mmCIF file of C-alpha atoms in Angstrom:
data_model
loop_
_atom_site.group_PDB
_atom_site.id
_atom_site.type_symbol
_atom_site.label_atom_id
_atom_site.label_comp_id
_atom_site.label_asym_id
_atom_site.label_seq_id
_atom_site.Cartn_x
_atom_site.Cartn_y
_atom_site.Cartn_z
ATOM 1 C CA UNK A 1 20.862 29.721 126.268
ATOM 2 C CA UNK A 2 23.884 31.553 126.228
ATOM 3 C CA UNK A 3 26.635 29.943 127.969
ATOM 4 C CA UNK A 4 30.473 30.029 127.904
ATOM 5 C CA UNK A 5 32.866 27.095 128.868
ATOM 6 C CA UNK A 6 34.219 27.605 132.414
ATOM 7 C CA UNK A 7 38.065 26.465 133.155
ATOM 8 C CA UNK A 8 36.670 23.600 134.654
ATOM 9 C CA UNK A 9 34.917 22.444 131.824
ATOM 10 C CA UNK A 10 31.497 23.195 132.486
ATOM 11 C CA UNK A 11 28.716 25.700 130.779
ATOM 12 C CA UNK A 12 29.337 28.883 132.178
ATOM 13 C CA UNK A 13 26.441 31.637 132.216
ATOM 14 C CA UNK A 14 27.472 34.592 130.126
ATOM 15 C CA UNK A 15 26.672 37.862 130.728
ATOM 16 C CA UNK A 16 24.868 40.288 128.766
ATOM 17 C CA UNK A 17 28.176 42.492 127.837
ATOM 18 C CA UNK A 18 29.495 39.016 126.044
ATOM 19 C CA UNK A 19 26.859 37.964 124.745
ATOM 20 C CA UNK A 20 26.681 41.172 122.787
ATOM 21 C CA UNK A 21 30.425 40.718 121.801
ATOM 22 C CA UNK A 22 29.705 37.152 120.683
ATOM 23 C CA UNK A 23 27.108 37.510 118.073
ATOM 24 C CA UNK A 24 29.211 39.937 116.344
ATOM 25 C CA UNK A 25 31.063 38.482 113.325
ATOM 26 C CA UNK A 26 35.088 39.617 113.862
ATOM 27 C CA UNK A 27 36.191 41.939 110.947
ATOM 28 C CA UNK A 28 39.381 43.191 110.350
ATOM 29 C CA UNK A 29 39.679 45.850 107.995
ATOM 30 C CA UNK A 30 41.741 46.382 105.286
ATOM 31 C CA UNK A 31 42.584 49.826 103.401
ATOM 32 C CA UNK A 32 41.051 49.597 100.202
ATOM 33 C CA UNK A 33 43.476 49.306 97.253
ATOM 34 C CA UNK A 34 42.606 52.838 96.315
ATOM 35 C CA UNK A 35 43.554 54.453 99.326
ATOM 36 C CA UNK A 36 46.789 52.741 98.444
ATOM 37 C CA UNK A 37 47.236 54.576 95.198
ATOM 38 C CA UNK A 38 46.390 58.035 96.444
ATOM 39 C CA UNK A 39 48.684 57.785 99.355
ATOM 40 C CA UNK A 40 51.171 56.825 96.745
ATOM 41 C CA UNK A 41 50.603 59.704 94.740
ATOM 42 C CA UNK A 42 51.026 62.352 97.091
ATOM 43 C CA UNK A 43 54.418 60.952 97.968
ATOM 44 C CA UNK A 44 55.349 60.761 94.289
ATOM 45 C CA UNK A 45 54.054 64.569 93.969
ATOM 46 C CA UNK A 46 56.177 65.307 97.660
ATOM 47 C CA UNK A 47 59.168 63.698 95.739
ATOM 48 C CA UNK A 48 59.054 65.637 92.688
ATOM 49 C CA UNK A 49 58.230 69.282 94.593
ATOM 50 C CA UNK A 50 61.316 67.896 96.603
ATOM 51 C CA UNK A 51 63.236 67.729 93.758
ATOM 52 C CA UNK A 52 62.281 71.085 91.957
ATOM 53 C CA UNK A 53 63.405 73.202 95.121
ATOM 54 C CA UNK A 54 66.292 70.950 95.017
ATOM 55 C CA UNK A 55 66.914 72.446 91.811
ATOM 56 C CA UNK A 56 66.594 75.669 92.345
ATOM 57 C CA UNK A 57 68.261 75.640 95.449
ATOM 58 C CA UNK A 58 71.391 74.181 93.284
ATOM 59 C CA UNK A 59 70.517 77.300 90.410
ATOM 60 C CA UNK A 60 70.667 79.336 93.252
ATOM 61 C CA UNK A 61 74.030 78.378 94.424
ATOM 62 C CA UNK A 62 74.990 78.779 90.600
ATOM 63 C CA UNK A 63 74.370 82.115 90.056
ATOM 64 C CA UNK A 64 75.753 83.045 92.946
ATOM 65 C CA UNK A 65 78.964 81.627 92.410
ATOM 66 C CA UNK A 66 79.041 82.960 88.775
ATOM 67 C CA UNK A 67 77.909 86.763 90.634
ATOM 68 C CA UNK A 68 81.251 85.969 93.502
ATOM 69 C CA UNK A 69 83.490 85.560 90.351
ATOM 70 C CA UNK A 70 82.052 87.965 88.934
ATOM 71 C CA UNK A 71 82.586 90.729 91.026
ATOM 72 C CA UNK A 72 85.815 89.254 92.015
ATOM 73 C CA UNK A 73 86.534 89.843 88.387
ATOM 74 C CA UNK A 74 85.489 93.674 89.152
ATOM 75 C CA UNK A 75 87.340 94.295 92.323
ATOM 76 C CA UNK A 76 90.471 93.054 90.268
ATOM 77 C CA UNK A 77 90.272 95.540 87.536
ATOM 78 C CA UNK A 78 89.177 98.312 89.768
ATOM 79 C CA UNK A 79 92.471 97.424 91.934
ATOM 80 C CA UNK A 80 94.255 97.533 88.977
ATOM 81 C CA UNK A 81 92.234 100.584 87.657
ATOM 82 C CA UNK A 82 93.326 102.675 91.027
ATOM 83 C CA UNK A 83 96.808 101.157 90.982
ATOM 84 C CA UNK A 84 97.409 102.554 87.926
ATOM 85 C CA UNK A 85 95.654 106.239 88.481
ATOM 86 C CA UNK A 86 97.947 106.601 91.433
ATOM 87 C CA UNK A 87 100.482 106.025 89.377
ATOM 88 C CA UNK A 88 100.130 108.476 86.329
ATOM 89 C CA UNK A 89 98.900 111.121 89.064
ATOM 90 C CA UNK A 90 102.205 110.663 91.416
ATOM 91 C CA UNK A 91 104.695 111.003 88.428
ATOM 92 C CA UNK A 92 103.835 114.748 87.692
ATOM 93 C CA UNK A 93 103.002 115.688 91.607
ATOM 94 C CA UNK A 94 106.352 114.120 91.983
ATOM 95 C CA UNK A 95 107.359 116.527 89.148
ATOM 96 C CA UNK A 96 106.143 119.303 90.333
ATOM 97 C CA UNK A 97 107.431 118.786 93.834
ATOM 98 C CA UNK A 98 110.955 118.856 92.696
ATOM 99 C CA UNK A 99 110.388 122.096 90.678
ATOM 100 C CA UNK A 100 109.372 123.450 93.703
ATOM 101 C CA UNK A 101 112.146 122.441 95.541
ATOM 102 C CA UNK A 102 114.912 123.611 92.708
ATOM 103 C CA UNK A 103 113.069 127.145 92.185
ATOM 104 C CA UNK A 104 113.345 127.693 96.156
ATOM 105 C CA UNK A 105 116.753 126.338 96.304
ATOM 106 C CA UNK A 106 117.596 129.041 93.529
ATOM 107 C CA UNK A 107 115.675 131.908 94.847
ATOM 108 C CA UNK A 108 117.355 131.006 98.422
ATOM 109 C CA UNK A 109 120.968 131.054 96.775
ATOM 110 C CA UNK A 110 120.780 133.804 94.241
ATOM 111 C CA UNK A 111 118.859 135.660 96.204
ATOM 112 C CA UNK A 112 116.417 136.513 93.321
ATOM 113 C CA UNK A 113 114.355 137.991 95.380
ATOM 114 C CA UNK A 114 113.294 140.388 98.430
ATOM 115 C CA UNK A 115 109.436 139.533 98.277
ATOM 116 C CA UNK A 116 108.742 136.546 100.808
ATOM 117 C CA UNK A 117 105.857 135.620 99.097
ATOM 118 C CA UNK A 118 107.731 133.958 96.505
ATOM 119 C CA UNK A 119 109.394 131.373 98.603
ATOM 120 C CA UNK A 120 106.147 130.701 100.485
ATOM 121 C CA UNK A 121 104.330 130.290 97.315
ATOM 122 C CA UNK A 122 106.815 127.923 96.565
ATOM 123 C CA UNK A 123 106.447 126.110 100.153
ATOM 124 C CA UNK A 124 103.326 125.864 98.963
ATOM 125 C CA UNK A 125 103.240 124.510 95.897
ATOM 126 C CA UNK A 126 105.506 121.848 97.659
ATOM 127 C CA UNK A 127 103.262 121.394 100.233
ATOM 128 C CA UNK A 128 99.957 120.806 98.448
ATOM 129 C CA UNK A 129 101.560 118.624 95.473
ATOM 130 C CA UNK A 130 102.683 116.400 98.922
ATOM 131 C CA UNK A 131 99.103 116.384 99.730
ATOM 132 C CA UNK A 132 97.662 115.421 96.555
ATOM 133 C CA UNK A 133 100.504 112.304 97.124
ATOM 134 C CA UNK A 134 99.228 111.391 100.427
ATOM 135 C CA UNK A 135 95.825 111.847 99.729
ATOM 136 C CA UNK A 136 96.623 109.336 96.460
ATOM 137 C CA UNK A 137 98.514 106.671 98.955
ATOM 138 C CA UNK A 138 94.878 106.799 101.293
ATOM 139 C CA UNK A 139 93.015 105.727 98.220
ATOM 140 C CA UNK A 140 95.782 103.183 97.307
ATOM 141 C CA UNK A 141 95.159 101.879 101.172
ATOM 142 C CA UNK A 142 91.179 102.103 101.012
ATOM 143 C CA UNK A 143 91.795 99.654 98.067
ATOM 144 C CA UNK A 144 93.856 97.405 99.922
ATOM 145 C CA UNK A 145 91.766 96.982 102.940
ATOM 146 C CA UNK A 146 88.506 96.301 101.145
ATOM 147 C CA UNK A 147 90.293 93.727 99.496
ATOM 148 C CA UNK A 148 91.326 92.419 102.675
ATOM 149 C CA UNK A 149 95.089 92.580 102.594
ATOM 150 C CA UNK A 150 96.960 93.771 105.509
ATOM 151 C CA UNK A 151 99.189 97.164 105.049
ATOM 152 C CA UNK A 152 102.735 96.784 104.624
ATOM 153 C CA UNK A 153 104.993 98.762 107.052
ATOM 154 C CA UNK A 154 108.042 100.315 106.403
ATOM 155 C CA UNK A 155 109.122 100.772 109.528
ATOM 156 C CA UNK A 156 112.852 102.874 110.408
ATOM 157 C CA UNK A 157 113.622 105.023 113.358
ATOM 158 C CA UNK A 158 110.980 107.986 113.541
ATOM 159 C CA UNK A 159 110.571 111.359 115.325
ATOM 160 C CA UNK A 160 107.029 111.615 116.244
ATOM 161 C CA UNK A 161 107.425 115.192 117.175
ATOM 162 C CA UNK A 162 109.474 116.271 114.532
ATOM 163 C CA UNK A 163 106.960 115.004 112.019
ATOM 164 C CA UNK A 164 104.179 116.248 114.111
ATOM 165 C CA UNK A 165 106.280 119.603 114.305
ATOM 166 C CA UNK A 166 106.339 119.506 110.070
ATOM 167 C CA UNK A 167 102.806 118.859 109.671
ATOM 168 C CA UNK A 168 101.610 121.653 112.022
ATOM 169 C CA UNK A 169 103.607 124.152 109.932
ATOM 170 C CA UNK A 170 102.630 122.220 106.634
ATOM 171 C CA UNK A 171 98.724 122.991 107.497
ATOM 172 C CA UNK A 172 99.785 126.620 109.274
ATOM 173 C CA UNK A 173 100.847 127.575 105.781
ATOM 174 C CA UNK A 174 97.408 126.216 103.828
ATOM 175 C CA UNK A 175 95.298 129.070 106.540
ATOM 176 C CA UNK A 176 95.413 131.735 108.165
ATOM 177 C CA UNK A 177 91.883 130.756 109.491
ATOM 178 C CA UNK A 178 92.974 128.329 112.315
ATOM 179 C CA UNK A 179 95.910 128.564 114.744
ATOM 180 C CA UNK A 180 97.770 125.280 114.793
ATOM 181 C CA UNK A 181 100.050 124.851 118.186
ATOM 182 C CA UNK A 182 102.425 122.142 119.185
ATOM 183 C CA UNK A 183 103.527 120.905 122.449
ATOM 184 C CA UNK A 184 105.890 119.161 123.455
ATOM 185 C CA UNK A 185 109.013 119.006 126.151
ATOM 186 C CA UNK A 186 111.448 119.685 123.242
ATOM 187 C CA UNK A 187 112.652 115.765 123.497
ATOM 188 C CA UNK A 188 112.347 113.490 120.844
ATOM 189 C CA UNK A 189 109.970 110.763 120.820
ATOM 190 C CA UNK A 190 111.242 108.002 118.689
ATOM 191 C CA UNK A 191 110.006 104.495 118.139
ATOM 192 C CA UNK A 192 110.495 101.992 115.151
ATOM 193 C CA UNK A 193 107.290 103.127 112.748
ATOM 194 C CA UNK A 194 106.254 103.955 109.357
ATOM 195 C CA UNK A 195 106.848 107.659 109.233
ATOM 196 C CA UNK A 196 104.847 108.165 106.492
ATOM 197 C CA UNK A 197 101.228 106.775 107.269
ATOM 198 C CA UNK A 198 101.989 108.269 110.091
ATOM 199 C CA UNK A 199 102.034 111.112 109.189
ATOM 200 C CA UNK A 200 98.962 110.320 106.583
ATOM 201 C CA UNK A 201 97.118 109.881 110.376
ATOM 202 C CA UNK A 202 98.186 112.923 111.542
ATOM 203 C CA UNK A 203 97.669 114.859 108.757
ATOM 204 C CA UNK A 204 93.790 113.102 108.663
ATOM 205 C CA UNK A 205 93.222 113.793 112.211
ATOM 206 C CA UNK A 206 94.538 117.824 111.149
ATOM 207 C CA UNK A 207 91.973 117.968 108.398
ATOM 208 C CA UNK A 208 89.293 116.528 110.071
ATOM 209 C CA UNK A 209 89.726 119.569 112.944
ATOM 210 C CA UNK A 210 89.520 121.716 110.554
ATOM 211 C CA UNK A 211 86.774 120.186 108.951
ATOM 212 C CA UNK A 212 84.377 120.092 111.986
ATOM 213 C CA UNK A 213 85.435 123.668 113.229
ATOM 214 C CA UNK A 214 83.982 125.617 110.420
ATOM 215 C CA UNK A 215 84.085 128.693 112.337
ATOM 216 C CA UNK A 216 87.691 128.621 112.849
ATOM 217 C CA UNK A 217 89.580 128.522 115.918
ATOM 218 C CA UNK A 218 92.568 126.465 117.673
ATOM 219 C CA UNK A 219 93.613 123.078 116.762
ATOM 220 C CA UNK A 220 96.104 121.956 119.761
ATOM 221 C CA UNK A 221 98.659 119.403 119.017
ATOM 222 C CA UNK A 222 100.905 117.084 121.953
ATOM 223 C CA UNK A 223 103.205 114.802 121.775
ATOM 224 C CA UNK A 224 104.593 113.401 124.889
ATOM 225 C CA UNK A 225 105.418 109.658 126.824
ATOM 226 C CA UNK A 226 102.939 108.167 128.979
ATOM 227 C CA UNK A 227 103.710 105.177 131.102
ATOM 228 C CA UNK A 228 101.152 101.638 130.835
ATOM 229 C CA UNK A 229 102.611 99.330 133.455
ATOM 230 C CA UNK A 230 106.386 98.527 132.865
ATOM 231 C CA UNK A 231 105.647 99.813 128.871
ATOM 232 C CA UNK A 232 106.477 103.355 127.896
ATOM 233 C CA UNK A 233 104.245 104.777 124.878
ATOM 234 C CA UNK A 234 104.251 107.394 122.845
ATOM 235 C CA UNK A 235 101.006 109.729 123.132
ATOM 236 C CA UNK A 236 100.068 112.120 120.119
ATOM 237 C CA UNK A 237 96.873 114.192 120.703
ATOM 238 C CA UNK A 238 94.657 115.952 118.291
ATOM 239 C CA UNK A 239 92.613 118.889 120.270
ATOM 240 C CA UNK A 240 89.659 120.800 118.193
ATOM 241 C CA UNK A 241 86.852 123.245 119.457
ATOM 242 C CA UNK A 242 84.604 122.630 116.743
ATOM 243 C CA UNK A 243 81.204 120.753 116.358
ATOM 244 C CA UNK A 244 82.133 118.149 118.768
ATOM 245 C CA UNK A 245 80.638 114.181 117.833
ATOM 246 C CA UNK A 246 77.121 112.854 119.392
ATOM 247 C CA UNK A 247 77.125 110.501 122.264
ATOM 248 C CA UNK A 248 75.652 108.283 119.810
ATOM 249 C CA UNK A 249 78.254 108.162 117.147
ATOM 250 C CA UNK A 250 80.941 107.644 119.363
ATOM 251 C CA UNK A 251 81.290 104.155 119.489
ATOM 252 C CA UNK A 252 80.772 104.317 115.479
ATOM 253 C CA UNK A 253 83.404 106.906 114.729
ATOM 254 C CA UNK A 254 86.234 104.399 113.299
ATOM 255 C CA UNK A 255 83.514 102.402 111.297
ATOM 256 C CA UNK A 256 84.139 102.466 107.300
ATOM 257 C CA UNK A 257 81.452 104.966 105.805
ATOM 258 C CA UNK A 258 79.810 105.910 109.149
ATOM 259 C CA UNK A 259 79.452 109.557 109.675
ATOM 260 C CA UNK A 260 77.928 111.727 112.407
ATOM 261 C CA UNK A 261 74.724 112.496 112.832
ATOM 262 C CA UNK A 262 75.196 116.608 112.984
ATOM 263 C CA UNK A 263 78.020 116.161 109.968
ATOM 264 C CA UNK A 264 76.192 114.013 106.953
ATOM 265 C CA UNK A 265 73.457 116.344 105.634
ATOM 266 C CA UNK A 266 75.541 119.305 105.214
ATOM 267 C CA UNK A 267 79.574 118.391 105.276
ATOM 268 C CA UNK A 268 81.379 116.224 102.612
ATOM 269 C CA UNK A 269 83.107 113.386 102.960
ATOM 270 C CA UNK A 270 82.897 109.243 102.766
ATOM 271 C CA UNK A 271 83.729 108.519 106.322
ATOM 272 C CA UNK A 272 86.936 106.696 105.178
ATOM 273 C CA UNK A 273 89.592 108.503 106.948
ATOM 274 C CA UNK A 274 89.706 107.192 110.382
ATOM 275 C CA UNK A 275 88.699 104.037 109.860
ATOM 276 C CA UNK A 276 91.980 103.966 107.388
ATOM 277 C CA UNK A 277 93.738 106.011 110.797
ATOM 278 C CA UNK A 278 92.801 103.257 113.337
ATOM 279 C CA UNK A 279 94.090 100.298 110.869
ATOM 280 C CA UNK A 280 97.342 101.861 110.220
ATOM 281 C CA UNK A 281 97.749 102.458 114.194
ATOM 282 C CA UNK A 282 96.577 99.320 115.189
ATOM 283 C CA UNK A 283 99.287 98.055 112.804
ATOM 284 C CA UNK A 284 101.768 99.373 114.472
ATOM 285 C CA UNK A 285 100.636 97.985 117.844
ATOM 286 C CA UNK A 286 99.039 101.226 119.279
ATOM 287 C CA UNK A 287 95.396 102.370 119.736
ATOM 288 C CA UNK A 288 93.537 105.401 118.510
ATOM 289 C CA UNK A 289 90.402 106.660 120.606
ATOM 290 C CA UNK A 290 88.391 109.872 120.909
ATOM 291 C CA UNK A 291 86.889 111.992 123.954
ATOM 292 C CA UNK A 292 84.153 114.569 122.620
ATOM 293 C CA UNK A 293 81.008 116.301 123.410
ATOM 294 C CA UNK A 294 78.714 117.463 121.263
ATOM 295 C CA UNK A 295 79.360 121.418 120.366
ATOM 296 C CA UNK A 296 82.548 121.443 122.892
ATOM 297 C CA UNK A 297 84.890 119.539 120.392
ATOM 298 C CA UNK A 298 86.978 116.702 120.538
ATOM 299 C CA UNK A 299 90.400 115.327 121.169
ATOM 300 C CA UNK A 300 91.843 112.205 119.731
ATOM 301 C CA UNK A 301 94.337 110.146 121.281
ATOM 302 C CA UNK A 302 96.787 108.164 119.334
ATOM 303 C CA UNK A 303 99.098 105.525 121.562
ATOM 304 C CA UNK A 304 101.766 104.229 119.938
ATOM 305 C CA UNK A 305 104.252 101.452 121.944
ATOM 306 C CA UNK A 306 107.960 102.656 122.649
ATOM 307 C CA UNK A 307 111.003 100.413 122.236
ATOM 308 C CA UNK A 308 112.401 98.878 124.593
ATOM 309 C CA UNK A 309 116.424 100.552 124.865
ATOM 310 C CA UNK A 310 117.341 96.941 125.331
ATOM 311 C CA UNK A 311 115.790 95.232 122.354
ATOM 312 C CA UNK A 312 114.049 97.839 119.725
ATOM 313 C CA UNK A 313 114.601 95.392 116.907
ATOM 314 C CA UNK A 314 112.239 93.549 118.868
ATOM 315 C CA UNK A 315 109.747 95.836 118.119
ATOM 316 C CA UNK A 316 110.377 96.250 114.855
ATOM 317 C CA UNK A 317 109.478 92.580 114.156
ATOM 318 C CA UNK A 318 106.513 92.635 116.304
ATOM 319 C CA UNK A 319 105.164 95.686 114.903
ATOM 320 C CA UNK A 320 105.162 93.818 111.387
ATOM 321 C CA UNK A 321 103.087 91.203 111.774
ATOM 322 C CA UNK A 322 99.879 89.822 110.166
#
């Protein structure tokens, strides 16, 4: 008979559910010793595949440290390349700009001659070998902003619309396809800047009208003062009515390399030249932006902050910075 011990003591009747559990033997199993070993094995081979991609991972890391210092290596010697280029170009531009100068300077005097073609051949001469200069100062720039470095201002008191008055007549004299105008009150408009990049942005924003505007055609220059709050700026404005830029490429326009979607296929260029613009305007403090519609044109704005009368040394140190 199956019976259990009750807490009292006595037999206790068991039911058939533990009876059943009685009569079987307890067991407790254990993993045999060669489910050990594989278990073991697939960690070891988890370790070592661990340990390969470790290694490649760290060959990895290698070769792209030896690629960094490698092209580091590059960008050094093509700095150094461009640094010198400019240099053996600007001596005989520089050259020739002063022959220029002296031949005019003699014809003017001596009055050599009747024919006024000479002296504007000479203008010219002048004005494309100062070209070729500012065109080699851009590259020397590009260089210095894909390396990173900041530009170096030399900032003195500058005219904006006399040099926006000199490179109107500078570009006037390369065509007789486009009609360059200035406007302005007559006043000057001078703040503490770097007269020549300056004039490099000017002289970028000149080109590019004529660029876009293949047909010909106005290019409208202003320079005037605009109030922002208790600031005055100075406001220099670049009117074509040529191709005009997509909707879509306008918030691209300053981007290194970018160029517009009705330009790439079938007008040169890098896309270089206003992204070089905006850095040297942001430099000095100011902003550069564009309004344009496709086939209408477009105007670019350049804002550039005023002195204060009281303190425009003030600027001068501000405009500096890094």
């Amino acid at each position: 008979m199956n019976r259990g011990i009750a807490m009292n003591g006595r037999p206790k009747k068991l039911d058939a559910k533990q009876r059943a559990s009685a009569r079987e033997p307890a067991t407790h199993e254990v993993a045999p010793a060669s489910e050990h070993a594989r278990v073991d094995e697939e960690l070891r081979a988890q370790v070592a595949s661990l340990a390969e991609e470790n290694a490649a991972v760290y060959e990895a890391l290698a070769a792209r440290d030896r690629a960094l210092a490698e092209l580091r290596d590059a960008v050094r010697q093509r700095d150094s390349f461009v640094a010198s280029m400019s240099h053996d170009l600007k001596s005989p531009l520089t050259s020739i700009r002063m022959q220029a100068h002296l031949l005019r300077d003699r014809v003017e005097r001596l009055q050599l001659s009747s024919d006024d073609r000479l002296l504007a051949g000479l203008t010219s001469i002048d004005s494309v070998a100062t070209k070729m200069t500012s065109m080699l100062n851009e590259l020397l720039d590009v260089v210095r902003l894909q390396s990173g470095r900041p530009l170096e201002l030399a900032l003195r008191p500058t005219d904006l619309v006399a040099l926006a008055r000199q490179a109107v007549l500078d570009c006037q004299q390369l065509t007789d396809e486009y009609s360059f105008q200035l406007a302005s009150d007559g006043a000057a408009v001078v703040g503490f800047w770097d007269g020549a990049r300056l004039e490099r942005v000017l002289m970028n924003l000149l080109s590019n009208a004529m660029k876009y505007s293949p047909g010909g055609g106005d290019v409208e220059v202003a320079v005037g003062r605009e109030n922002q709050g208790a600031r005055a700026v100075a406001l220099l404005s670049v009117r074509d009515h040529g191709m005009g830029i997509p909707a879509a490429d306008l918030p691209l326009v300053f981007q290194r390399f970018h160029r517009a979607s009705n330009v790439v296929s079938h007008i040169p260029g890098v896309g270089l030249g206003l992204a070089g613009a905006q850095h040297i305007v942001e430099r000095h403090g100011g902003t550069i932006s564009v309004e344009s519609r496709e086939g209408s044109g477009s105007t670019f704005l350049v804002r550039l902050p005023l002195p204060r009368s009281s303190d425009p040394a003030g600027f001068a140190a501000t405009s500096d910075r890094d």
